[in-house]
Amino acid sequence: MPSSSPTSPRAVSDRVVFRPRVLLVFASTVSVLFVAACLVGWSALGAELRAQFTVLQVATLLIFLVWIVGLMMAMALSVVVVDGATVKVRNGLVTRRYRAADVRAIRFREGDPWAYLVLHETDAEGAHRQRQLLAIQTVDRGRARDDAARLRELIRSRR
């Protein structure tokens, strides 16, 4: 069984998980800084000016704060899970499941921002459908190339 070191996907029995590392660190840091800046800005307004805000205005500001942080973290928590003969892909808020047999290839060429899942399914023009794998991103450098190769190997072995 592969180790669960920070440089390799986590394996739990037959389950292997791939996650973006740089994006997760970046989004977490920016989220914390954004929330801190909002709190500092709110307190810098002073009690007299803060008292002029209505409950609806404060709620609107809070909703925007939660929305921005939520979207950043949803993208950063993208994941690819290979469990048996199933490949689960969560990109942001959308989760899709595929059978390993439905996957034609994993494409991760030089210059691609992230890896792609190429399916046997074709569109109206006859091109194979592709799905982005935000969990395997170029910014993770060598680790991303290793993860794409490992994912190819896992899918090939589970068809």
PDB file of C-alpha atoms in Angstrom:
ATOM      1  CA  MET A   1       0.000   0.000   0.000  1.00  0.00           C
ATOM      2  CA  PRO A   2       1.445   3.453  -0.917  1.00  0.00           C
ATOM      3  CA  SER A   3       2.328   5.752   1.929  1.00  0.00           C
ATOM      4  CA  SER A   4       0.273   8.831   2.697  1.00  0.00           C
ATOM      5  CA  SER A   5       3.212  11.214   2.434  1.00  0.00           C
ATOM      6  CA  PRO A   6       2.496  14.811   1.367  1.00  0.00           C
ATOM      7  CA  THR A   7       4.094  14.169  -2.038  1.00  0.00           C
ATOM      8  CA  SER A   8       1.910  11.226  -3.014  1.00  0.00           C
ATOM      9  CA  PRO A   9      -1.856  10.722  -3.219  1.00  0.00           C
ATOM     10  CA  ARG A  10      -3.411   9.313  -0.080  1.00  0.00           C
ATOM     11  CA  ALA A  11      -4.313   5.673  -0.376  1.00  0.00           C
ATOM     12  CA  VAL A  12      -6.864   3.934   1.805  1.00  0.00           C
ATOM     13  CA  SER A  13      -7.081   0.246   0.818  1.00  0.00           C
ATOM     14  CA  ASP A  14      -8.397   0.380  -2.764  1.00  0.00           C
ATOM     15  CA  ARG A  15      -9.088   4.144  -2.686  1.00  0.00           C
ATOM     16  CA  VAL A  16      -6.627   6.757  -4.023  1.00  0.00           C
ATOM     17  CA  VAL A  17      -7.220  10.507  -3.637  1.00  0.00           C
ATOM     18  CA  PHE A  18      -5.584  13.309  -5.649  1.00  0.00           C
ATOM     19  CA  ARG A  19      -5.792  16.942  -4.475  1.00  0.00           C
ATOM     20  CA  PRO A  20      -4.228  20.240  -5.582  1.00  0.00           C
ATOM     21  CA  ARG A  21      -1.647  21.454  -3.060  1.00  0.00           C
ATOM     22  CA  VAL A  22      -0.613  24.945  -4.223  1.00  0.00           C
ATOM     23  CA  LEU A  23      -4.199  26.035  -4.894  1.00  0.00           C
ATOM     24  CA  LEU A  24      -5.308  24.798  -1.471  1.00  0.00           C
ATOM     25  CA  VAL A  25      -2.550  26.736   0.306  1.00  0.00           C
ATOM     26  CA  PHE A  26      -3.190  29.840  -1.810  1.00  0.00           C
ATOM     27  CA  ALA A  27      -6.983  29.823  -1.377  1.00  0.00           C
ATOM     28  CA  SER A  28      -6.726  29.156   2.364  1.00  0.00           C
ATOM     29  CA  THR A  29      -4.227  31.983   2.844  1.00  0.00           C
ATOM     30  CA  VAL A  30      -6.190  34.466   0.720  1.00  0.00           C
ATOM     31  CA  SER A  31      -9.436  33.522   2.487  1.00  0.00           C
ATOM     32  CA  VAL A  32      -7.937  34.111   5.938  1.00  0.00           C
ATOM     33  CA  LEU A  33      -6.405  37.425   4.809  1.00  0.00           C
ATOM     34  CA  PHE A  34      -9.669  38.522   3.170  1.00  0.00           C
ATOM     35  CA  VAL A  35     -11.739  37.781   6.274  1.00  0.00           C
ATOM     36  CA  ALA A  36      -9.132  39.518   8.484  1.00  0.00           C
ATOM     37  CA  ALA A  37      -9.122  42.578   6.196  1.00  0.00           C
ATOM     38  CA  CYS A  38     -12.926  42.739   6.332  1.00  0.00           C
ATOM     39  CA  LEU A  39     -12.897  42.554  10.146  1.00  0.00           C
ATOM     40  CA  VAL A  40     -10.187  45.217  10.416  1.00  0.00           C
ATOM     41  CA  GLY A  41     -12.050  47.425   7.929  1.00  0.00           C
ATOM     42  CA  TRP A  42     -15.318  46.995   9.806  1.00  0.00           C
ATOM     43  CA  SER A  43     -13.738  47.879  13.132  1.00  0.00           C
ATOM     44  CA  ALA A  44     -11.898  50.845  11.569  1.00  0.00           C
ATOM     45  CA  LEU A  45     -15.230  52.402  10.583  1.00  0.00           C
ATOM     46  CA  GLY A  46     -15.920  53.313  14.184  1.00  0.00           C
ATOM     47  CA  ALA A  47     -19.046  52.679  16.230  1.00  0.00           C
ATOM     48  CA  GLU A  48     -20.854  55.802  15.007  1.00  0.00           C
ATOM     49  CA  LEU A  49     -20.526  54.882  11.314  1.00  0.00           C
ATOM     50  CA  ARG A  50     -21.214  51.176  11.897  1.00  0.00           C
ATOM     51  CA  ALA A  51     -24.492  52.118  13.648  1.00  0.00           C
ATOM     52  CA  GLN A  52     -25.730  53.657  10.368  1.00  0.00           C
ATOM     53  CA  PHE A  53     -25.714  50.251   8.610  1.00  0.00           C
ATOM     54  CA  THR A  54     -29.033  48.433   8.506  1.00  0.00           C
ATOM     55  CA  VAL A  55     -29.330  44.724   9.290  1.00  0.00           C
ATOM     56  CA  LEU A  56     -30.014  44.065   5.593  1.00  0.00           C
ATOM     57  CA  GLN A  57     -26.819  45.894   4.549  1.00  0.00           C
ATOM     58  CA  VAL A  58     -24.699  43.976   7.054  1.00  0.00           C
ATOM     59  CA  ALA A  59     -26.298  40.704   5.960  1.00  0.00           C
ATOM     60  CA  THR A  60     -25.535  41.539   2.309  1.00  0.00           C
ATOM     61  CA  LEU A  61     -21.879  42.212   3.142  1.00  0.00           C
ATOM     62  CA  LEU A  62     -21.665  38.929   5.063  1.00  0.00           C
ATOM     63  CA  ILE A  63     -23.289  37.001   2.211  1.00  0.00           C
ATOM     64  CA  PHE A  64     -20.707  38.402  -0.241  1.00  0.00           C
ATOM     65  CA  LEU A  65     -17.881  37.501   2.133  1.00  0.00           C
ATOM     66  CA  VAL A  66     -19.143  33.925   2.552  1.00  0.00           C
ATOM     67  CA  TRP A  67     -19.761  33.612  -1.215  1.00  0.00           C
ATOM     68  CA  ILE A  68     -16.226  34.721  -2.174  1.00  0.00           C
ATOM     69  CA  VAL A  69     -14.502  32.545   0.430  1.00  0.00           C
ATOM     70  CA  GLY A  70     -16.816  29.627  -0.379  1.00  0.00           C
ATOM     71  CA  LEU A  71     -16.052  29.750  -4.104  1.00  0.00           C
ATOM     72  CA  MET A  72     -12.299  29.953  -3.507  1.00  0.00           C
ATOM     73  CA  MET A  73     -12.375  27.006  -1.132  1.00  0.00           C
ATOM     74  CA  ALA A  74     -14.682  24.966  -3.389  1.00  0.00           C
ATOM     75  CA  MET A  75     -12.116  25.246  -6.194  1.00  0.00           C
ATOM     76  CA  ALA A  76      -9.232  24.507  -3.822  1.00  0.00           C
ATOM     77  CA  LEU A  77     -10.990  21.411  -2.485  1.00  0.00           C
ATOM     78  CA  SER A  78     -11.347  19.863  -5.953  1.00  0.00           C
ATOM     79  CA  VAL A  79     -10.514  16.170  -5.861  1.00  0.00           C
ATOM     80  CA  VAL A  80     -10.147  13.043  -7.979  1.00  0.00           C
ATOM     81  CA  VAL A  81     -10.920   9.795  -6.161  1.00  0.00           C
ATOM     82  CA  VAL A  82     -10.253   6.406  -7.700  1.00  0.00           C
ATOM     83  CA  ASP A  83     -12.171   3.795  -5.750  1.00  0.00           C
ATOM     84  CA  GLY A  84     -12.279   0.354  -7.298  1.00  0.00           C
ATOM     85  CA  ALA A  85     -13.420   0.760 -10.894  1.00  0.00           C
ATOM     86  CA  THR A  86     -14.990   4.191 -10.235  1.00  0.00           C
ATOM     87  CA  VAL A  87     -13.397   7.582 -10.845  1.00  0.00           C
ATOM     88  CA  LYS A  88     -15.052  10.452  -8.941  1.00  0.00           C
ATOM     89  CA  VAL A  89     -14.157  13.956 -10.103  1.00  0.00           C
ATOM     90  CA  ARG A  90     -15.154  16.995  -8.016  1.00  0.00           C
ATOM     91  CA  ASN A  91     -14.317  20.311  -9.673  1.00  0.00           C
ATOM     92  CA  GLY A  92     -15.553  23.132  -7.482  1.00  0.00           C
ATOM     93  CA  LEU A  93     -19.195  22.434  -6.693  1.00  0.00           C
ATOM     94  CA  VAL A  94     -19.787  19.840  -9.438  1.00  0.00           C
ATOM     95  CA  THR A  95     -19.167  16.131  -8.827  1.00  0.00           C
ATOM     96  CA  ARG A  96     -19.209  13.514 -11.577  1.00  0.00           C
ATOM     97  CA  ARG A  97     -18.590   9.773 -11.450  1.00  0.00           C
ATOM     98  CA  TYR A  98     -17.194   7.654 -14.263  1.00  0.00           C
ATOM     99  CA  ARG A  99     -16.426   3.989 -14.668  1.00  0.00           C
ATOM    100  CA  ALA A 100     -12.738   3.317 -15.340  1.00  0.00           C
ATOM    101  CA  ALA A 101     -13.846   1.521 -18.517  1.00  0.00           C
ATOM    102  CA  ASP A 102     -15.396   4.798 -19.787  1.00  0.00           C
ATOM    103  CA  VAL A 103     -12.070   6.640 -19.525  1.00  0.00           C
ATOM    104  CA  ARG A 104     -10.032   6.637 -22.714  1.00  0.00           C
ATOM    105  CA  ALA A 105      -6.983   8.532 -21.416  1.00  0.00           C
ATOM    106  CA  ILE A 106      -5.580  11.065 -18.976  1.00  0.00           C
ATOM    107  CA  ARG A 107      -4.181  14.012 -20.913  1.00  0.00           C
ATOM    108  CA  PHE A 108      -1.653  16.335 -19.290  1.00  0.00           C
ATOM    109  CA  ARG A 109       0.496  17.944 -21.955  1.00  0.00           C
ATOM    110  CA  GLU A 110       3.158  20.609 -21.619  1.00  0.00           C
ATOM    111  CA  GLY A 111       1.359  23.941 -21.279  1.00  0.00           C
ATOM    112  CA  ASP A 112      -1.936  22.487 -20.005  1.00  0.00           C
ATOM    113  CA  PRO A 113      -3.108  24.268 -16.818  1.00  0.00           C
ATOM    114  CA  TRP A 114      -4.448  20.973 -15.429  1.00  0.00           C
ATOM    115  CA  ALA A 115      -4.965  17.375 -16.449  1.00  0.00           C
ATOM    116  CA  TYR A 116      -7.945  16.230 -18.485  1.00  0.00           C
ATOM    117  CA  LEU A 117     -10.010  13.074 -18.340  1.00  0.00           C
ATOM    118  CA  VAL A 118     -10.643  11.971 -21.948  1.00  0.00           C
ATOM    119  CA  LEU A 119     -13.741   9.804 -22.269  1.00  0.00           C
ATOM    120  CA  HIS A 120     -14.671   7.221 -24.899  1.00  0.00           C
ATOM    121  CA  GLU A 121     -17.939   9.165 -25.327  1.00  0.00           C
ATOM    122  CA  THR A 122     -17.916  11.536 -28.329  1.00  0.00           C
ATOM    123  CA  ASP A 123     -19.752  14.747 -29.114  1.00  0.00           C
ATOM    124  CA  ALA A 124     -21.749  15.540 -32.288  1.00  0.00           C
ATOM    125  CA  GLU A 125     -18.541  16.256 -34.247  1.00  0.00           C
ATOM    126  CA  GLY A 126     -16.978  12.938 -33.216  1.00  0.00           C
ATOM    127  CA  ALA A 127     -14.432  14.437 -30.784  1.00  0.00           C
ATOM    128  CA  HIS A 128     -13.905  12.637 -27.499  1.00  0.00           C
ATOM    129  CA  ARG A 129     -15.400  14.457 -24.518  1.00  0.00           C
ATOM    130  CA  GLN A 130     -12.933  15.829 -21.986  1.00  0.00           C
ATOM    131  CA  ARG A 131     -13.347  16.799 -18.351  1.00  0.00           C
ATOM    132  CA  GLN A 132     -10.982  19.045 -16.449  1.00  0.00           C
ATOM    133  CA  LEU A 133      -9.229  17.570 -13.428  1.00  0.00           C
ATOM    134  CA  LEU A 134      -8.643  20.612 -11.214  1.00  0.00           C
ATOM    135  CA  ALA A 135      -7.082  18.322  -8.605  1.00  0.00           C
ATOM    136  CA  ILE A 136      -4.007  17.854 -10.837  1.00  0.00           C
ATOM    137  CA  GLN A 137      -2.659  21.314 -11.706  1.00  0.00           C
ATOM    138  CA  THR A 138       0.511  22.528 -13.401  1.00  0.00           C
ATOM    139  CA  VAL A 139       1.329  24.794 -10.446  1.00  0.00           C
ATOM    140  CA  ASP A 140       2.037  21.634  -8.433  1.00  0.00           C
ATOM    141  CA  ARG A 141       4.923  21.001 -10.901  1.00  0.00           C
ATOM    142  CA  GLY A 142       6.588  17.569 -10.682  1.00  0.00           C
ATOM    143  CA  ARG A 143       3.996  16.313  -8.260  1.00  0.00           C
ATOM    144  CA  ALA A 144       1.270  17.018 -10.844  1.00  0.00           C
ATOM    145  CA  ARG A 145       3.121  15.063 -13.547  1.00  0.00           C
ATOM    146  CA  ASP A 146       3.599  12.180 -11.105  1.00  0.00           C
ATOM    147  CA  ASP A 147      -0.084  12.290 -10.113  1.00  0.00           C
ATOM    148  CA  ALA A 148      -1.214  12.255 -13.770  1.00  0.00           C
ATOM    149  CA  ALA A 149       1.037   9.249 -14.477  1.00  0.00           C
ATOM    150  CA  ARG A 150      -0.229   7.467 -11.350  1.00  0.00           C
ATOM    151  CA  LEU A 151      -3.850   8.188 -12.316  1.00  0.00           C
ATOM    152  CA  ARG A 152      -3.222   6.774 -15.821  1.00  0.00           C
ATOM    153  CA  GLU A 153      -1.746   3.646 -14.256  1.00  0.00           C
ATOM    154  CA  LEU A 154      -4.635   3.231 -11.792  1.00  0.00           C
ATOM    155  CA  ILE A 155      -7.313   3.598 -14.457  1.00  0.00           C
ATOM    156  CA  ARG A 156      -5.500   1.242 -16.823  1.00  0.00           C
ATOM    157  CA  SER A 157      -5.260  -1.376 -14.085  1.00  0.00           C
ATOM    158  CA  ARG A 158      -8.938  -1.100 -13.096  1.00  0.00           C
ATOM    159  CA  ARG A 159     -10.596  -1.428 -16.512  1.00  0.00           C
TER     160      ARG A 159
END
